[in-house]
């Protein structure tokens, strides 16, 4: 059973461009969470999704950020018009229920 | 709201030393408790968990006991190795009140010297 997959692992974008981060949950998992991690800091929750539904997006900025988890295909975190402050590691986690989580390796976004 | 407090790091130990990383929590309900480990450049991995009071989670020589009376879930290992160097996160998941969002501590960095 493959683990949670994220791609790309590293992404470089210029200010103003769009960043698309993908997450394929573990087989059979219908809960997906996105987190952001800055150096020397803990995990900051962004959004929680189930198939075709956003359950909780209280941690996600209202502007420029969006997330989806379609019926088919990976979950996508989209950041429009990136700024330097968006540079961070973004982690996706999946869960068969809503308790223990299985994390992907992360996407390290660098905005130049 | 729910919260998790971990001891600040870094914790620096020599190989074969005893490890304790303190974790305390506040929760409105009866949470499940977790320890995750993050190695450099990687995502978090579930290390162990406990779902009710007095449960002991254990894995790879690490242990933690769910203490409801002290709202604690301290991580221990009897003899650390250099390969245990990583960041350790304490977390809880509390469904009471309808919240499905886990709460993580800020993480504690462990450095083990040969």
Coordinates of N, CA and C in Angstrom, one line a residue:
Chain A
X1 N 0.9 -1.2 0.0 CA 0.0 0.0 0.0 C 0.9 1.2 0.0
X2 N 0.9 2.0 -1.1 CA 1.7 3.1 -1.2 C 1.3 4.2 -0.2
X3 N 2.3 4.9 0.3 CA 2.0 6.0 1.3 C 1.4 7.2 0.6
X4 N 1.2 8.3 1.3 CA 0.7 9.5 0.8 C 1.8 10.1 -0.1
X5 N 1.4 10.5 -1.3 CA 2.3 11.0 -2.3 C 2.0 12.5 -2.5
X6 N 3.1 13.3 -2.6 CA 3.0 14.7 -2.9 C 3.9 15.0 -4.0
X7 N 3.4 15.9 -4.9 CA 4.3 16.4 -5.9 C 3.9 17.8 -6.3
X8 N 4.9 18.6 -6.8 CA 6.3 18.2 -6.8 C 6.9 18.2 -5.4
X9 N 8.1 17.7 -5.2 CA 8.8 17.8 -3.9 C 9.4 19.2 -3.7
X10 N 9.8 19.8 -4.7 CA 10.3 21.1 -4.7 C 9.7 22.0 -5.8
X11 N 9.4 23.2 -5.5 CA 8.7 24.1 -6.4 C 9.2 25.5 -6.3
X12 N 9.7 26.0 -7.3 CA 10.2 27.4 -7.3 C 9.3 28.2 -8.2
X13 N 8.8 29.3 -7.7 CA 8.0 30.2 -8.4 C 8.4 31.7 -8.2
X14 N 8.2 32.5 -9.2 CA 8.5 33.9 -9.1 C 7.3 34.6 -8.5
X15 N 7.5 35.7 -7.9 CA 6.4 36.4 -7.3 C 5.3 36.7 -8.4
X16 N 4.1 36.5 -8.0 CA 3.0 36.7 -8.9 C 2.5 35.5 -9.7
X17 N 3.3 34.4 -9.7 CA 2.9 33.2 -10.4 C 2.0 32.4 -9.5
X18 N 1.5 31.3 -10.1 CA 0.6 30.4 -9.4 C 1.4 29.2 -9.0
X19 N 1.1 28.7 -7.8 CA 1.7 27.4 -7.4 C 0.6 26.4 -7.2
X20 N 0.8 25.2 -7.7 CA -0.2 24.1 -7.6 C 0.5 22.9 -6.9
X21 N 0.0 22.5 -5.8 CA 0.6 21.4 -5.0 C -0.4 20.3 -5.0
X22 N 0.1 19.1 -5.3 CA -0.8 17.9 -5.4 C -0.5 16.9 -4.3
X23 N -1.6 16.2 -3.9 CA -1.5 15.2 -2.8 C -2.4 14.1 -3.2
X24 N -1.8 12.9 -3.3 CA -2.6 11.7 -3.5 C -2.6 10.9 -2.1
X25 N -3.8 10.8 -1.5 CA -3.9 10.1 -0.2 C -3.7 8.6 -0.4
X26 N -3.5 8.0 0.8 CA -3.3 6.5 0.8 C -4.6 5.9 0.3
X27 N -4.5 4.7 -0.2 CA -5.7 4.1 -0.8 C -6.7 3.8 0.3
X28 N -7.9 4.1 0.1 CA -9.0 3.9 1.1 C -9.2 5.1 2.0
X29 N -8.3 6.1 2.0 CA -8.4 7.2 2.9 C -9.3 8.3 2.2
X30 N -10.3 8.8 2.9 CA -11.2 9.8 2.3 C -11.0 11.2 3.0
X31 N -10.1 11.3 4.0 CA -9.9 12.5 4.7 C -8.6 13.1 4.3
X32 N -8.5 14.3 3.9 CA -7.2 15.0 3.5 C -7.1 16.3 4.3
X33 N -5.9 16.5 4.8 CA -5.6 17.7 5.5 C -4.3 18.4 4.9
X34 N -4.3 19.7 4.8 CA -3.2 20.4 4.4 C -2.6 21.3 5.5
X35 N -1.3 21.3 5.6 CA -0.6 22.1 6.7 C 0.5 22.8 6.0
X36 N 0.9 23.9 6.7 CA 2.1 24.7 6.3 C 3.0 24.7 7.5
X37 N 4.3 24.5 7.1 CA 5.4 24.5 8.2 C 6.5 25.5 7.8
X38 N 6.7 26.4 8.7 CA 7.9 27.4 8.5 C 9.0 26.9 9.3
X39 N 10.3 27.2 8.9 CA 11.4 26.8 9.6 C 11.3 27.1 11.1
X40 N 11.7 26.1 11.9 CA 11.7 26.3 13.4 C 10.3 26.5 14.0
X41 N 9.3 26.2 13.2 CA 7.9 26.3 13.7 C 7.2 25.0 13.6
X42 N 6.1 24.9 14.2 CA 5.3 23.7 14.2 C 4.4 23.8 12.9
X43 N 3.5 22.8 12.9 CA 2.5 22.7 11.8 C 1.4 23.7 12.0
X44 N 1.0 24.4 10.9 CA -0.2 25.2 10.9 C -1.2 24.6 10.1
X45 N -2.4 24.3 10.6 CA -3.5 23.7 9.9 C -4.0 24.7 8.9
X46 N -4.3 24.2 7.7 CA -4.8 25.1 6.7 C -6.3 24.7 6.3
X47 N -6.4 23.5 5.9 CA -7.8 23.1 5.4 C -7.9 21.5 5.5
X48 N -9.2 21.2 5.7 CA -9.6 19.8 5.9 C -10.7 19.5 4.8
X49 N -10.4 18.4 4.0 CA -11.4 18.1 3.0 C -11.7 16.6 3.0
X50 N -12.9 16.3 2.6 CA -13.3 15.0 2.2 C -13.7 15.0 0.7
X51 N -13.9 13.9 0.1 CA -14.1 13.8 -1.3 C -15.2 14.8 -1.7
X52 N -14.8 15.8 -2.6 CA -15.7 16.8 -3.2 C -16.2 17.8 -2.1
X53 N -15.7 17.8 -0.9 CA -16.2 18.7 0.1 C -15.1 19.3 0.9
X54 N -15.2 20.6 1.1 CA -14.3 21.3 2.1 C -15.1 21.3 3.4
X55 N -14.4 20.6 4.4 CA -15.1 20.5 5.7 C -14.7 21.7 6.6
X56 N -13.5 22.1 6.6 CA -13.0 23.2 7.4 C -11.8 23.9 6.7
X57 N -12.0 25.1 6.5 CA -10.9 25.9 5.8 C -10.5 27.1 6.7
X58 N -10.7 26.9 8.0 CA -10.5 28.0 8.9 C -9.0 28.5 9.0
X59 N -8.1 27.6 8.6 CA -6.7 28.0 8.7 C -6.1 28.5 7.4
X60 N -6.9 28.6 6.4 CA -6.4 29.0 5.1 C -6.8 30.5 4.8
X61 N -5.8 31.3 4.3 CA -6.1 32.7 4.0 C -7.2 32.8 3.0
X62 N -8.0 33.8 3.2 CA -9.3 33.9 2.4 C -8.9 34.3 0.9
X63 N -7.8 35.0 0.8 CA -7.5 35.4 -0.6 C -6.3 34.6 -1.1
X64 N -6.3 34.3 -2.3 CA -5.2 33.7 -3.1 C -5.1 32.2 -2.9
X65 N -5.6 31.7 -1.8 CA -5.5 30.2 -1.5 C -6.8 29.5 -1.8
X66 N -6.7 28.3 -2.4 CA -7.9 27.5 -2.5 C -7.5 26.0 -2.5
X67 N -8.4 25.2 -2.2 CA -8.1 23.7 -2.1 C -9.3 23.0 -2.7
X68 N -9.0 21.8 -3.2 CA -10.1 20.9 -3.7 C -9.7 19.5 -3.5
X69 N -10.6 18.6 -3.5 CA -10.4 17.2 -3.4 C -11.5 16.5 -4.3
X70 N -11.2 16.4 -5.6 CA -12.3 16.0 -6.5 C -12.6 14.5 -6.3
X71 N -13.7 14.1 -6.9 CA -14.1 12.7 -6.8 C -13.0 11.8 -7.4
X72 N -12.4 12.2 -8.5 CA -11.3 11.4 -9.0 C -10.0 12.3 -9.0
X73 N -8.9 11.7 -8.7 CA -7.7 12.4 -8.8 C -7.2 13.0 -7.4
X74 N -6.1 13.6 -7.4 CA -5.5 14.1 -6.2 C -6.2 15.3 -5.6
X75 N -5.8 15.6 -4.4 CA -6.2 16.9 -3.8 C -5.2 17.9 -4.3
X76 N -5.7 19.1 -4.5 CA -4.9 20.2 -5.0 C -5.0 21.4 -4.1
X77 N -3.8 21.9 -3.7 CA -3.7 23.2 -3.0 C -3.2 24.2 -4.0
X78 N -3.9 25.3 -4.2 CA -3.6 26.3 -5.2 C -3.3 27.6 -4.5
X79 N -2.2 28.2 -4.9 CA -1.8 29.5 -4.4 C -1.6 30.4 -5.6
X80 N -2.5 31.4 -5.7 CA -2.4 32.3 -6.8 C -1.5 33.5 -6.4
X81 N -0.9 34.1 -7.4 CA -0.1 35.3 -7.2 C 0.8 35.2 -5.9
X82 N 1.7 34.2 -6.0 CA 2.5 34.0 -4.8 C 3.4 35.2 -4.4
X83 N 3.6 35.2 -3.1 CA 4.5 36.3 -2.5 C 5.6 35.6 -1.7
X84 N 6.6 36.3 -1.4 CA 7.8 35.7 -0.7 C 7.3 35.0 0.6
X85 N 6.4 35.6 1.3 CA 5.9 35.0 2.5 C 5.2 33.7 2.4
X86 N 4.9 33.3 1.1 CA 4.3 31.9 0.9 C 5.4 30.8 0.9
X87 N 6.6 31.2 0.9 CA 7.7 30.2 0.9 C 7.6 29.4 2.2
X88 N 7.5 28.1 2.1 CA 7.4 27.2 3.3 C 7.3 25.8 2.7
X89 N 7.3 24.9 3.7 CA 7.0 23.5 3.4 C 5.5 23.2 3.6
X90 N 4.9 22.6 2.6 CA 3.4 22.3 2.7 C 3.3 20.8 2.7
X91 N 2.6 20.4 3.8 CA 2.4 18.9 4.0 C 0.9 18.6 3.8
X92 N 0.7 17.5 3.2 CA -0.6 16.9 3.1 C -0.6 15.6 4.0
X93 N -1.8 15.4 4.6 CA -1.9 14.2 5.4 C -3.3 13.5 5.1
X94 N -3.3 12.2 5.1 CA -4.6 11.6 4.8 C -4.9 10.7 6.0
X95 N -6.2 10.4 6.1 CA -6.7 9.6 7.3 C -7.8 8.7 6.9
X96 N -7.9 7.5 7.4 CA -9.1 6.7 7.2 C -10.3 7.2 8.0
X97 N -10.1 7.9 9.0 CA -11.1 8.5 9.8 C -10.7 9.9 10.1
X98 N -10.9 10.4 11.3 CA -10.4 11.8 11.5 C -9.5 11.8 12.7
X99 N -8.7 10.7 12.9 CA -7.8 10.7 14.1 C -6.4 10.7 13.6
X100 N -5.8 9.5 13.6 CA -4.4 9.5 13.2 C -4.2 9.8 11.8
X101 N -3.1 10.4 11.5 CA -2.9 10.9 10.2 C -1.6 10.4 9.6
X102 N -1.6 10.2 8.3 CA -0.4 9.7 7.6 C 0.0 10.8 6.6
X103 N 1.3 11.3 6.8 CA 1.8 12.4 6.1 C 2.5 12.1 4.9
X104 N 2.4 13.0 3.9 CA 3.3 12.9 2.7 C 4.6 13.5 3.0
X105 N 5.6 13.5 2.1 CA 6.9 14.0 2.2 C 7.0 15.5 2.2
X106 N 5.9 16.1 1.7 CA 5.9 17.6 1.7 C 6.3 18.2 0.3
X107 N 5.9 19.4 0.1 CA 6.4 20.2 -1.1 C 7.0 21.4 -0.5
X108 N 8.3 21.6 -0.9 CA 9.0 22.8 -0.4 C 8.9 23.9 -1.5
X109 N 8.1 24.9 -1.2 CA 7.8 26.0 -2.1 C 8.8 27.2 -1.8
X110 N 9.5 27.6 -2.8 CA 10.4 28.8 -2.7 C 9.9 29.8 -3.7
X111 N 9.6 31.0 -3.2 CA 9.2 32.1 -4.0 C 10.3 33.1 -4.2
X112 N 10.7 33.4 -5.4 CA 11.9 34.2 -5.6 C 11.4 35.6 -6.1
Chain B
X1 N -10.3 26.5 23.7 CA -10.0 25.5 22.7 C -9.0 24.5 23.1
X2 N -8.8 23.5 22.3 CA -7.7 22.5 22.6 C -6.3 23.1 22.4
X3 N -5.4 22.6 23.2 CA -4.0 23.0 23.0 C -3.1 21.9 23.5
X4 N -1.9 21.9 22.9 CA -0.8 21.0 23.3 C 0.5 21.8 23.6
X5 N 1.1 21.5 24.7 CA 2.3 22.2 25.1 C 3.4 21.2 25.2
X6 N 4.5 21.4 24.5 CA 5.7 20.6 24.6 C 6.9 21.3 25.2
X7 N 7.8 20.6 25.8 CA 9.0 21.2 26.3 C 9.8 21.8 25.1
X8 N 10.4 22.9 25.3 CA 11.2 23.5 24.3 C 12.5 22.8 24.1
X9 N 12.9 22.8 22.8 CA 14.2 22.2 22.5 C 15.3 23.2 22.2
X10 N 16.4 22.8 21.7 CA 16.7 21.4 21.4 C 17.0 20.6 22.7
X11 N 16.7 19.3 22.7 CA 17.2 18.4 23.7 C 18.4 17.7 23.2
X12 N 19.5 17.9 23.9 CA 20.8 17.3 23.4 C 21.2 16.2 24.4
X13 N 21.5 15.0 23.8 CA 21.8 13.9 24.6 C 23.0 13.1 24.0
X14 N 23.7 12.3 24.8 CA 24.6 11.4 24.3 C 24.0 10.1 24.0
X15 N 24.6 9.3 23.1 CA 24.0 8.0 22.8 C 23.9 7.2 24.0
X16 N 22.8 6.4 24.1 CA 22.4 5.5 25.2 C 21.9 6.2 26.4
X17 N 21.7 7.5 26.4 CA 21.1 8.2 27.5 C 19.6 8.0 27.5
X18 N 19.0 8.3 28.6 CA 17.5 8.2 28.8 C 16.8 9.5 28.3
X19 N 15.7 9.3 27.6 CA 15.1 10.5 27.0 C 13.7 10.7 27.6
X20 N 13.4 11.9 27.9 CA 12.0 12.3 28.2 C 11.7 13.6 27.5
X21 N 10.6 13.6 26.8 CA 10.1 14.8 26.2 C 8.7 15.0 26.8
X22 N 8.5 16.1 27.5 CA 7.2 16.4 28.2 C 6.2 16.9 27.2
X23 N 4.9 16.5 27.4 CA 3.8 17.0 26.6 C 2.6 17.0 27.6
X24 N 1.9 18.2 27.6 CA 0.7 18.3 28.4 C -0.4 18.9 27.4
X25 N -1.6 18.7 27.7 CA -2.7 19.1 26.8 C -3.8 19.7 27.6
X26 N -4.6 20.4 26.9 CA -6.0 20.8 27.4 C -7.0 20.4 26.2
X27 N -8.1 19.9 26.6 CA -9.1 19.5 25.7 C -10.5 19.5 26.3
X28 N -11.4 19.9 25.5 CA -12.8 20.0 26.0 C -13.4 18.6 26.2
X29 N -13.0 17.6 25.4 CA -13.5 16.3 25.5 C -12.5 15.3 26.0
X30 N -12.6 14.1 25.4 CA -11.8 13.0 25.7 C -10.9 12.6 24.5
X31 N -9.8 13.2 24.4 CA -9.1 13.1 23.1 C -8.3 11.8 23.0
X32 N -7.9 11.5 21.7 CA -6.8 10.5 21.4 C -5.5 11.3 21.4
X33 N -4.5 10.7 21.8 CA -3.2 11.4 21.9 C -2.1 10.7 21.0
X34 N -1.2 11.5 20.4 CA -0.3 10.9 19.4 C 1.1 11.6 19.6
X35 N 2.1 10.8 19.2 CA 3.4 11.3 19.0 C 3.8 11.1 17.5
X36 N 4.3 12.1 16.9 CA 4.8 12.0 15.5 C 6.3 12.4 15.5
X37 N 7.0 11.8 14.6 CA 8.5 12.2 14.4 C 8.7 12.7 13.0
X38 N 9.5 13.7 12.9 CA 9.9 14.2 11.6 C 11.4 14.2 11.5
X39 N 11.9 13.5 10.5 CA 13.3 13.4 10.2 C 13.6 14.6 9.2
X40 N 14.8 15.0 9.2 CA 15.2 16.2 8.3 C 14.7 15.9 6.9
X41 N 14.0 16.9 6.3 CA 13.6 16.9 4.9 C 12.5 16.0 4.6
X42 N 11.8 15.4 5.7 CA 10.7 14.5 5.4 C 9.4 15.0 6.1
X43 N 8.4 14.3 5.8 CA 7.1 14.5 6.5 C 7.0 13.9 7.8
X44 N 6.0 14.1 8.6 CA 5.8 13.5 9.9 C 5.4 12.1 9.7
X45 N 5.9 11.3 10.7 CA 5.5 9.9 10.7 C 4.8 9.6 12.1
X46 N 3.8 8.9 12.1 CA 3.1 8.5 13.4 C 4.1 7.6 14.1
X47 N 4.4 7.9 15.4 CA 5.3 7.1 16.2 C 4.5 6.2 17.1
X48 N 3.6 6.8 17.8 CA 2.7 5.9 18.7 C 1.5 6.7 19.0
X49 N 0.5 6.0 19.6 CA -0.8 6.7 20.0 C -1.4 6.0 21.2
X50 N -2.3 6.7 21.8 CA -3.1 6.1 22.9 C -4.5 6.7 22.8
X51 N -5.5 5.9 23.0 CA -6.9 6.4 22.8 C -7.7 6.6 24.1
X52 N -7.2 6.0 25.2 CA -7.9 6.2 26.5 C -7.0 6.2 27.7
X53 N -7.5 6.7 28.8 CA -6.7 6.9 30.0 C -6.0 5.6 30.4
X54 N -4.7 5.8 30.8 CA -3.8 4.7 31.2 C -3.3 3.8 30.1
X55 N -3.8 4.1 28.9 CA -3.2 3.3 27.7 C -1.7 3.7 27.6
X56 N -0.9 2.7 27.2 CA 0.5 3.0 26.9 C 0.7 2.7 25.4
X57 N 1.1 3.8 24.7 CA 1.5 3.5 23.3 C 3.0 3.3 23.3
X58 N 3.4 2.4 22.3 CA 4.9 2.1 22.3 C 5.2 1.7 20.8
X59 N 6.5 2.0 20.5 CA 7.0 1.7 19.1 C 8.4 2.0 19.1
X60 N 9.2 1.1 18.5 CA 10.7 1.4 18.3 C 11.4 1.7 19.6
X61 N 11.0 1.3 20.7 CA 11.6 1.6 22.0 C 11.1 2.8 22.7
X62 N 10.2 3.6 22.0 CA 9.6 4.7 22.6 C 8.3 4.3 23.3
X63 N 8.0 5.0 24.3 CA 6.7 4.8 25.1 C 6.1 6.1 25.5
X64 N 4.8 6.1 25.7 CA 4.1 7.2 26.3 C 2.8 6.7 26.9
X65 N 2.5 7.2 28.1 CA 1.3 6.8 28.8 C 0.3 7.9 28.9
X66 N -0.9 7.6 28.6 CA -2.0 8.6 28.6 C -2.4 8.8 30.1
X67 N -2.1 10.0 30.6 CA -2.4 10.3 32.0 C -3.5 11.3 32.1
X68 N -4.7 10.9 32.3 CA -5.8 11.8 32.3 C -5.7 12.8 33.5
X69 N -5.3 12.2 34.7 CA -5.3 13.0 35.9 C -4.3 14.2 35.8
X70 N -3.2 14.0 35.0 CA -2.3 15.1 34.9 C -2.3 15.7 33.5
X71 N -3.2 15.3 32.7 CA -3.4 15.7 31.3 C -2.0 15.7 30.6
X72 N -1.3 14.6 30.7 CA 0.0 14.5 30.1 C 0.2 13.3 29.2
X73 N 1.2 13.3 28.3 CA 1.5 12.2 27.5 C 3.0 12.3 27.1
X74 N 3.8 12.1 28.1 CA 5.3 12.3 28.0 C 5.9 11.2 27.2
X75 N 6.8 11.5 26.3 CA 7.5 10.5 25.5 C 8.8 10.1 26.2
X76 N 9.1 8.8 26.2 CA 10.3 8.3 26.9 C 10.9 7.2 26.0
X77 N 12.3 7.2 26.2 CA 13.0 6.1 25.6 C 14.2 5.8 26.5
X78 N 14.5 4.5 26.7 CA 15.5 4.1 27.7 C 16.9 4.4 27.2
X79 N 17.1 4.3 25.9 CA 18.5 4.4 25.4 C 18.4 4.9 24.0
X80 N 18.8 6.2 23.8 CA 18.6 6.8 22.5 C 19.8 6.5 21.6
X81 N 19.6 6.5 20.3 CA 20.6 6.3 19.3 C 20.7 7.6 18.5
X82 N 21.9 7.7 17.8 CA 22.1 8.8 16.9 C 21.0 8.9 15.9
X83 N 20.5 7.8 15.4 CA 19.4 7.8 14.4 C 18.1 8.3 14.9
X84 N 18.0 8.5 16.2 CA 16.7 9.1 16.8 C 16.7 10.6 16.7
X85 N 17.8 11.2 16.3 CA 17.8 12.7 16.1 C 16.7 13.1 15.1
X86 N 15.8 13.9 15.5 CA 14.7 14.3 14.7 C 13.9 15.3 15.5
X87 N 12.8 15.8 15.0 CA 11.8 16.6 15.7 C 10.6 15.8 16.1
X88 N 10.2 15.9 17.3 CA 9.1 15.1 17.8 C 7.9 16.0 18.1
X89 N 6.7 15.6 17.6 CA 5.5 16.4 17.8 C 4.5 15.6 18.6
X90 N 4.0 16.3 19.6 CA 2.8 15.7 20.4 C 1.5 16.3 19.8
X91 N 0.5 15.5 19.7 CA -0.8 15.9 19.1 C -1.9 15.3 19.7
X92 N -3.1 15.9 19.6 CA -4.3 15.3 20.1 C -5.4 15.5 19.0
X93 N -6.4 14.6 19.1 CA -7.5 14.6 18.2 C -8.8 14.4 19.1
X94 N -9.6 15.5 19.1 CA -10.7 15.5 20.0 C -12.0 15.8 19.2
X95 N -12.9 14.8 19.1 CA -14.1 15.0 18.3 C -15.2 15.6 19.0
X96 N -15.1 15.8 20.3 CA -16.2 16.4 21.1 C -16.4 17.8 20.6
X97 N -17.6 18.2 20.3 CA -17.9 19.5 19.8 C -17.8 19.6 18.3
X98 N -17.6 18.4 17.7 CA -17.6 18.4 16.2 C -16.3 18.8 15.5
X99 N -15.3 19.1 16.2 CA -14.1 19.5 15.6 C -13.3 18.3 15.2
X100 N -12.9 18.2 13.9 CA -12.1 17.1 13.4 C -10.6 17.5 13.2
X101 N -10.3 18.7 13.6 CA -8.9 19.2 13.3 C -8.0 18.8 14.4
X102 N -6.9 18.0 14.1 CA -6.0 17.7 15.2 C -5.2 18.9 15.6
X103 N -4.8 18.9 16.9 CA -4.0 20.0 17.4 C -2.6 19.5 17.7
X104 N -1.6 20.2 17.1 CA -0.2 19.8 17.3 C 0.6 20.7 18.2
X105 N 1.5 20.2 18.9 CA 2.5 21.0 19.6 C 3.5 21.6 18.7
X106 N 4.3 22.5 19.2 CA 5.3 23.2 18.3 C 6.5 22.3 17.9
X107 N 6.6 21.1 18.5 CA 7.7 20.2 18.2 C 8.9 20.4 19.1
X108 N 9.6 19.4 19.4 CA 10.8 19.4 20.2 C 11.9 18.7 19.4
X109 N 13.0 19.5 19.2 CA 14.1 18.9 18.4 C 15.0 18.1 19.4
X110 N 15.3 16.9 18.9 CA 16.2 16.0 19.7 C 17.5 15.8 18.9
X111 N 18.7 16.1 19.5 CA 20.0 15.9 18.9 C 20.7 14.8 19.8
X112 N 21.1 13.7 19.2 CA 21.8 12.7 19.9 C 23.3 12.6 19.3
X113 N 24.2 12.8 20.2 CA 25.6 12.7 19.9 C 26.2 11.4 20.1
X114 N 27.2 10.9 19.2 CA 27.8 9.6 19.4 C 28.6 9.6 20.7

